[in-house]
CSV table of C-alpha atoms and ligand atoms in Angstrom, one decimal:
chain,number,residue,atom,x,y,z
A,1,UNK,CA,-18.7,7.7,13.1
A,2,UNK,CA,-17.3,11.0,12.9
A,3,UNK,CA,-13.4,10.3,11.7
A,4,UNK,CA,-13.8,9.6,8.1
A,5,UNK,CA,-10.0,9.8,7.0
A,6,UNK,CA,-7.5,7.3,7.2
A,7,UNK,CA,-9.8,4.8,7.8
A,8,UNK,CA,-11.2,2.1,5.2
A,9,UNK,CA,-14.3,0.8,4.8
A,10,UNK,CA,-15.1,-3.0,3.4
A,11,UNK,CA,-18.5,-3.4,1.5
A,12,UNK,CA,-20.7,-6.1,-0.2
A,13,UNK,CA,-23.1,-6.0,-2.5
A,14,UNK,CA,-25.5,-8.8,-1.8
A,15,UNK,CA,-27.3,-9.0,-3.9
A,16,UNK,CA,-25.0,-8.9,-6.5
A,17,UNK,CA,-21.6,-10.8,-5.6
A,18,UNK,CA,-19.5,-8.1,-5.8
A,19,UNK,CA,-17.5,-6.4,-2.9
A,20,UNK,CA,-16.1,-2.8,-2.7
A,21,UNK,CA,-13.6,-1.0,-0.6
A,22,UNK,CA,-13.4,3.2,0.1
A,23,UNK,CA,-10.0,4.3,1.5
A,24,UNK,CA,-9.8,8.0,2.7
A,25,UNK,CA,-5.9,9.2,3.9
A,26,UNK,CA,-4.6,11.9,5.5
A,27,UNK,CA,-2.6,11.9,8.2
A,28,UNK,CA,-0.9,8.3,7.6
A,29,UNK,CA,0.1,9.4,4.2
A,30,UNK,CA,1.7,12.9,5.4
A,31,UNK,CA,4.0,10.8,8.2
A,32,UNK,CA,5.2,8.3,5.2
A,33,UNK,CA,6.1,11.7,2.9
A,34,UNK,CA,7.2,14.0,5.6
A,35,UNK,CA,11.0,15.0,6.0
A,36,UNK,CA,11.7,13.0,2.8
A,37,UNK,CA,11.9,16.4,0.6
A,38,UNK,CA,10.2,14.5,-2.6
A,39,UNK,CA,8.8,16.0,-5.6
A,40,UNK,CA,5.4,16.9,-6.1
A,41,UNK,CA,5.2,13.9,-8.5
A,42,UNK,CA,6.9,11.7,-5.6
A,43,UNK,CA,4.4,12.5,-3.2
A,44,UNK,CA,1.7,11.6,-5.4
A,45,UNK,CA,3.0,8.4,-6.9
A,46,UNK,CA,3.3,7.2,-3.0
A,47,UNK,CA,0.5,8.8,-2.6
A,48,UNK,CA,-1.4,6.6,-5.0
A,49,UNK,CA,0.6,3.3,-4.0
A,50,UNK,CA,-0.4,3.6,-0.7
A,51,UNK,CA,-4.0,4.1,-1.4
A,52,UNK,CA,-3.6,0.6,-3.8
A,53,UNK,CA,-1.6,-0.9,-0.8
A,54,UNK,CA,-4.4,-0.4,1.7
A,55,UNK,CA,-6.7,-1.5,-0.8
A,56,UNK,CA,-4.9,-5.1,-2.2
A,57,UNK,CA,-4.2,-5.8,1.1
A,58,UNK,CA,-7.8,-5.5,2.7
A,59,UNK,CA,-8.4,-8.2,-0.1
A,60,UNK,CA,-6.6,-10.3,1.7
A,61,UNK,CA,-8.0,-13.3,3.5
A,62,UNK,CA,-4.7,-14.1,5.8
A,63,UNK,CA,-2.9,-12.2,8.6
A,64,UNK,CA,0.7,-11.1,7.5
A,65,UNK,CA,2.8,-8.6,5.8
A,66,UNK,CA,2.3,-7.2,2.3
A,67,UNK,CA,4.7,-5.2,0.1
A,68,UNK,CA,3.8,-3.7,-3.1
A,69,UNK,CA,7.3,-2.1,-5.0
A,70,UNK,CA,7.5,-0.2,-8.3
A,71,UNK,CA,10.6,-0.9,-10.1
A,72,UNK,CA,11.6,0.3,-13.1
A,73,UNK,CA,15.1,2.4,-15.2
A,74,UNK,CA,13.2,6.2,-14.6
A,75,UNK,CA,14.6,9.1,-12.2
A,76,UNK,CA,12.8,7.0,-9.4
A,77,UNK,CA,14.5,4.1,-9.6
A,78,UNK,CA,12.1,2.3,-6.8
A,79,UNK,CA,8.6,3.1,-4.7
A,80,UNK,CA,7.8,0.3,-2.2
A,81,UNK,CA,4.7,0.7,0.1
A,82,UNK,CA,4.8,-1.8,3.3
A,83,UNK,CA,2.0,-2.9,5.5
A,84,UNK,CA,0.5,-5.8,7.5
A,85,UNK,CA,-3.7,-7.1,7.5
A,86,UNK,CA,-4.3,-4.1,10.7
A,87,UNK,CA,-2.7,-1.5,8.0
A,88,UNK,CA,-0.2,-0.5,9.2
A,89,UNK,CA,1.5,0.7,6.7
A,90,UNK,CA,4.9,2.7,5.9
A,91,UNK,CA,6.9,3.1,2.4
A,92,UNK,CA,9.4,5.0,0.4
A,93,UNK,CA,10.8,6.2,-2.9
A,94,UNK,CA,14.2,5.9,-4.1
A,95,UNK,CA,14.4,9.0,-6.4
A,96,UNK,CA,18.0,8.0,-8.2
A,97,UNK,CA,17.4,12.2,-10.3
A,98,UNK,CA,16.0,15.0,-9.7
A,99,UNK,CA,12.8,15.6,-11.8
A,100,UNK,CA,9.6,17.7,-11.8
A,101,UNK,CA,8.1,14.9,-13.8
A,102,UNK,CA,4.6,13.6,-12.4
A,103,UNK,CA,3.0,10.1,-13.6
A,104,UNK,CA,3.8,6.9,-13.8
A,105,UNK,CA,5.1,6.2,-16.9
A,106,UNK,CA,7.5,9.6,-16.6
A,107,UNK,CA,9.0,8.2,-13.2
A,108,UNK,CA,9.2,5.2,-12.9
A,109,UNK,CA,9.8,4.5,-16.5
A,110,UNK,CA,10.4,0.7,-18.2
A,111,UNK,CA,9.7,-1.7,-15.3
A,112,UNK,CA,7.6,-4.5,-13.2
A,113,UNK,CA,5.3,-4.1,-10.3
A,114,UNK,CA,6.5,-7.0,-8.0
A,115,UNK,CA,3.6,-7.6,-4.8
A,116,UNK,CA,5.3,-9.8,-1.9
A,117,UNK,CA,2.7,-11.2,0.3
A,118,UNK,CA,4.2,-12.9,3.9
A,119,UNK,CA,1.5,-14.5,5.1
A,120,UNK,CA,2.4,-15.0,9.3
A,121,UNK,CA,1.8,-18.8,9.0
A,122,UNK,CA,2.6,-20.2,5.7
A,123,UNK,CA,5.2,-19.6,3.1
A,124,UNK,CA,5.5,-16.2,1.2
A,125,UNK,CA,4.7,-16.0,-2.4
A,126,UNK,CA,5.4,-13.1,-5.0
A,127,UNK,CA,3.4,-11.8,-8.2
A,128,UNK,CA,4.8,-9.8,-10.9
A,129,UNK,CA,3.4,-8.0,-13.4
A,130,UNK,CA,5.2,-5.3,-15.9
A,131,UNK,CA,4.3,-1.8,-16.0
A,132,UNK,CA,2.2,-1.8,-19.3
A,133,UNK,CA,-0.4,0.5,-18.2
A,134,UNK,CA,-0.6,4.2,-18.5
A,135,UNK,CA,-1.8,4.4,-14.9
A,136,UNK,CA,-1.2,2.6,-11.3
A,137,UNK,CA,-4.9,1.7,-10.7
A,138,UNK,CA,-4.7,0.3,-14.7
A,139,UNK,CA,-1.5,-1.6,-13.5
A,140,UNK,CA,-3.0,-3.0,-9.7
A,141,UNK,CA,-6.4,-3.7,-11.9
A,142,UNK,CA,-4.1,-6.0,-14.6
A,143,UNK,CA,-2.3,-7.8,-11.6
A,144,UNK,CA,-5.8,-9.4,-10.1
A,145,UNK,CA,-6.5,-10.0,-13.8
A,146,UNK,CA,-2.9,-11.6,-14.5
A,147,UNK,CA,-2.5,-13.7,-11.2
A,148,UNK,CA,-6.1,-13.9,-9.9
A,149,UNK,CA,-8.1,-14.2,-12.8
A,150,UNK,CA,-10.7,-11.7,-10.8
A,151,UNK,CA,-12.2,-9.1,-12.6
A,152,UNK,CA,-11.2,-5.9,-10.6
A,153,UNK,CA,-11.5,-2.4,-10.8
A,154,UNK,CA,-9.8,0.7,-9.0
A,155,UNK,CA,-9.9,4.5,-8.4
A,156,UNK,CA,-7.2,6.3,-6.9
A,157,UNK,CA,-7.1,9.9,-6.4
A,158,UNK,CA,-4.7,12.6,-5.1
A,159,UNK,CA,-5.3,16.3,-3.5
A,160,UNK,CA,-1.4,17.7,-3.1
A,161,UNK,CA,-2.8,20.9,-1.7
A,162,UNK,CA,-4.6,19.3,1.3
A,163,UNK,CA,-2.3,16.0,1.3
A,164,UNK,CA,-4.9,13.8,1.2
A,165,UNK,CA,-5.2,10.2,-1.1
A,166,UNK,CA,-8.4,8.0,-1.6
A,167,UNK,CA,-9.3,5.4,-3.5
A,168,UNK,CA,-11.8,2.8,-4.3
A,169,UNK,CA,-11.9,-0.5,-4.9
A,170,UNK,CA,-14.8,-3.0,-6.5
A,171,UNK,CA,-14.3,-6.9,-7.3
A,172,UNK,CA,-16.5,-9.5,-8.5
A,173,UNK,CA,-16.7,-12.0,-5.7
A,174,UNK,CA,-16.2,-15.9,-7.3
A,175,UNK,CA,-19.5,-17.2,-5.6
A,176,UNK,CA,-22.7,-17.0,-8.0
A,177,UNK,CA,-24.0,-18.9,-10.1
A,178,UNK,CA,-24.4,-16.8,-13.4
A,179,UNK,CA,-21.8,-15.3,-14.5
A,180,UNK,CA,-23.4,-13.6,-17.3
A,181,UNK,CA,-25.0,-11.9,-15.3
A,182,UNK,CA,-22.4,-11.0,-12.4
A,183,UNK,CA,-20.2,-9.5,-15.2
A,184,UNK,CA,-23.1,-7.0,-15.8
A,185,UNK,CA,-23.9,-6.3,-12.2
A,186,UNK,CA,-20.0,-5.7,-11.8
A,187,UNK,CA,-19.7,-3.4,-15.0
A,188,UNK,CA,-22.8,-1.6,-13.4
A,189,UNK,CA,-21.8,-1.0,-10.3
A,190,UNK,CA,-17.9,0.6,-11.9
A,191,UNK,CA,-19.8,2.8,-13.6
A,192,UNK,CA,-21.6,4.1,-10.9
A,193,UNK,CA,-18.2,4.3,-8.9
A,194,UNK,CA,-16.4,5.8,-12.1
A,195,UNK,CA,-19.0,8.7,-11.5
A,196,UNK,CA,-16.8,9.5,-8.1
A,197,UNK,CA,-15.5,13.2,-8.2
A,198,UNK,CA,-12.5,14.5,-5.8
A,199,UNK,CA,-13.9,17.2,-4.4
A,200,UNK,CA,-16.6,14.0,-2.9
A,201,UNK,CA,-14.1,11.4,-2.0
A,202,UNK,CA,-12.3,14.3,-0.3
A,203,UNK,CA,-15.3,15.9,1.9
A,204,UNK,CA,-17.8,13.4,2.3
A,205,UNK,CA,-17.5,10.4,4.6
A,206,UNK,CA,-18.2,6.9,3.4
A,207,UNK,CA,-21.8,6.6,3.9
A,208,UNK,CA,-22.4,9.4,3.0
A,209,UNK,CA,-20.5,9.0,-0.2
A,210,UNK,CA,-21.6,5.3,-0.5
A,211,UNK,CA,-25.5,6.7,-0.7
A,212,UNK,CA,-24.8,8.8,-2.8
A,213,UNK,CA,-23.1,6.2,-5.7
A,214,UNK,CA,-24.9,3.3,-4.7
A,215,UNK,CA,-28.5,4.3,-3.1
A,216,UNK,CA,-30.1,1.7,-5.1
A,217,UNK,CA,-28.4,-0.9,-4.5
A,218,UNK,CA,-28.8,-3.2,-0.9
A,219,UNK,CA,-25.2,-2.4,0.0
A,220,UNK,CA,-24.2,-3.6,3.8
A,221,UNK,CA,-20.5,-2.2,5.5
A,222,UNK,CA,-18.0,-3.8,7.2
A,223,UNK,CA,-16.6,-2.8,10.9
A,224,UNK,CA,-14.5,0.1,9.2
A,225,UNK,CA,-11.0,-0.2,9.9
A,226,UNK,CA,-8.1,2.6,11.0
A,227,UNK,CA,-5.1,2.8,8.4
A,228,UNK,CA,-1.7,4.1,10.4
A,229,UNK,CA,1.4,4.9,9.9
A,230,UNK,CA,3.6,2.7,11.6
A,231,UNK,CA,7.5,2.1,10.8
A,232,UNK,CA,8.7,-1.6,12.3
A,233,UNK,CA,12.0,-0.7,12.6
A,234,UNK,CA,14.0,-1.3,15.7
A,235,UNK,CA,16.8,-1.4,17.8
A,236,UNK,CA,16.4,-5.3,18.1
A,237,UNK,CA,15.7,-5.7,14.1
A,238,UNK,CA,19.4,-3.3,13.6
A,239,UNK,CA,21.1,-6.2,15.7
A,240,UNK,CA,19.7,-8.6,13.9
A,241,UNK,CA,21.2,-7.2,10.6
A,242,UNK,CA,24.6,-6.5,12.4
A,243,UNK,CA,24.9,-10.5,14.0
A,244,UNK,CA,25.6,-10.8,10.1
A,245,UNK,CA,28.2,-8.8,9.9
A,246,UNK,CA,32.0,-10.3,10.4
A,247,UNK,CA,33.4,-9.5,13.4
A,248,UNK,CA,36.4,-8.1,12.2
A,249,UNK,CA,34.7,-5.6,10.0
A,250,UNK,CA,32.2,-4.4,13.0
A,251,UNK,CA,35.9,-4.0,15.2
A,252,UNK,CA,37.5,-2.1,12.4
A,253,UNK,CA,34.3,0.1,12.1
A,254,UNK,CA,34.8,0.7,15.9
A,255,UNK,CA,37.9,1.7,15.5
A,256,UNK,CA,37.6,4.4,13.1
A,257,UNK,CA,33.9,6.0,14.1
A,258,UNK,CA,33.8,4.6,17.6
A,259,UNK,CA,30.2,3.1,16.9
A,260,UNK,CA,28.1,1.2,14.3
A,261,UNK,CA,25.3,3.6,12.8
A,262,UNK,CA,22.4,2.7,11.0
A,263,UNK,CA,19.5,5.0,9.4
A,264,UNK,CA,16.4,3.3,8.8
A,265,UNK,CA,15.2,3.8,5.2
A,266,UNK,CA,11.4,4.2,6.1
A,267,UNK,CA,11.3,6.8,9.0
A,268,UNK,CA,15.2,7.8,8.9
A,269,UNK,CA,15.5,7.1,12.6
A,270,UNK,CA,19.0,7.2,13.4
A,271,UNK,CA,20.1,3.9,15.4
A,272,UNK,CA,23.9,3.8,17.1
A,273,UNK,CA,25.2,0.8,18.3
A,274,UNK,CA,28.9,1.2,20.5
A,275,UNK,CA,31.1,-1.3,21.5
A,276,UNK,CA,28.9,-3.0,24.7
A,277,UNK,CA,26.4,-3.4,22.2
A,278,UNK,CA,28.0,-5.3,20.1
A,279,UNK,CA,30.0,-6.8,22.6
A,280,UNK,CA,28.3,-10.4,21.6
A,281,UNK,CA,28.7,-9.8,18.0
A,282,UNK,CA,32.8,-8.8,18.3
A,283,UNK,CA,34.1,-12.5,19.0
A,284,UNK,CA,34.0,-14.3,15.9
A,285,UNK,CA,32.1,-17.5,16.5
A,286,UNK,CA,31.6,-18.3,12.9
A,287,UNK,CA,35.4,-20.2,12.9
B,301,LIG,ZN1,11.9,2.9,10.6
């Protein structure tokens, strides 16, 4: 397999009971920060969420939608990566002041990580955790701890010159029988991952970089799996929002600006809606 980025690769150890993940991004990464004019910082902290987004979610065992937010009282005042089980992802910061400031900590200051998980079939649930780690892969690393009680390790990395993330994920698996000795197997094999350099996660593909870590272990890949960028906006979801909206508000909006506009927030498409649009939304049913 030639294509190496923006795909991710799922691993086991057998032998061991522990499972890994590689995530290598380019070009679905540079669609979610392009025409958004953010900070070098910006870019990166997305960067990295996305990277822990694609990650988390390829943990998952259901089919659905996954969101991962930062929220917190620094100059960006949110970051929220979206995606679905096929990762699809898209996201976006809310930069609330201008800064040059790079890091966690430094943007998005005091605050919570809160991961939303809609499974298709089944209720959603929500996990929070606060921001009390110096880093994002510290702070996704704490959540499994926290809400999962499964010991977890990641490695995120950023190249702002080429626009590239990649990460790295390894988790015991809750299946063996001694867990003595899984805990060692696990704080084995993150030390061989923490041996990882960029310039490797950013050149080499996966099993090529997987020998290289791991050539003594029995490791055996997954299908890999193609990350895109993909917004779910649409002209259908805009209506939906609008329906809510009193009539007489969407008649006096009409009025003045001739049509109801809406931007999306992820991809800043433009959407217009004029009056034959919203012709079944201008007589008020709700009385
Ligand atoms: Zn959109």
């Amino acid at each position: 397999m030639n294509q190496s980025f923006d795909v991710l690769n799922r691993y086991l150890f057998d032998d061991l009971h522990v499972r890994g993940e590689l995530v290598q991004l380019s070009e679905s990464y540079q669609a979610i920060i392009a025409n958004h004019n953010y900070s070098e910082g910006v870019r990166q902290l997305l960067g990295e969420l996305l990277t822990a987004t694609c990650l988390l979610t390829a943990t998952l065992k259901i089919e659905g939608e996954i969101t991962v937010q930062l929220q917190g009282d620094g100059p960006v005042g949110y970051a929220v990566i979206n995606g679905d089980h096929q990762q699809k992802m898209r996201g976006i910061a809310r930069v609330t002041e201008n800064t040059d400031a790079k890091g966690l900590k430094a943007l998005i200051g005091k605050g919570n990580m809160v991961i939303t998980i809609r499974p298709k079939q089944g209720e959603p649930y929500q996990g929070i955790v606060a921001l009390e780690k110096d880093t994002l892969a510290e702070c996704v690393a704490h959540y499994f701890e926290v809400s999962e009680q499964i010991p977890t390790k990641i490695w995120l990395f950023h190249d702002g010159d080429s626009q590239k993330v990649a990460g790295s994920l390894v988790q015991l698996l809750p299946d063996g029988d001694d867990k003595e000795q899984q805990i060692k197997d696990f704080e084995h094999l993150c030390q061989l991952t923490n041996t990882i350099k960029a310039e490797e996660i950013f050149s080499l593909d996966a099993q090529t970089l997987l020998y290289r870590l791991y050539h003594q272990e029995k490791v055996r890949m997954f299908d890999p799996q193609l990350v895109t960028y993909q917004c779910s906006c649409s002209e259908e979801k805009c209506l939906s929002a609008i329906s809510q909206v009193e009539a007489s508000e969407l008649t006096s909006i009409l009025a003045e600006q001739g049509c109801v506009k809406m931007t999306c927030d992820y991809c800043l498409t433009d959407y217009s809606f004029d009056e034959k649009d919203l012709a079944p939304f201008l007589t008020n049913k709700k009385h």
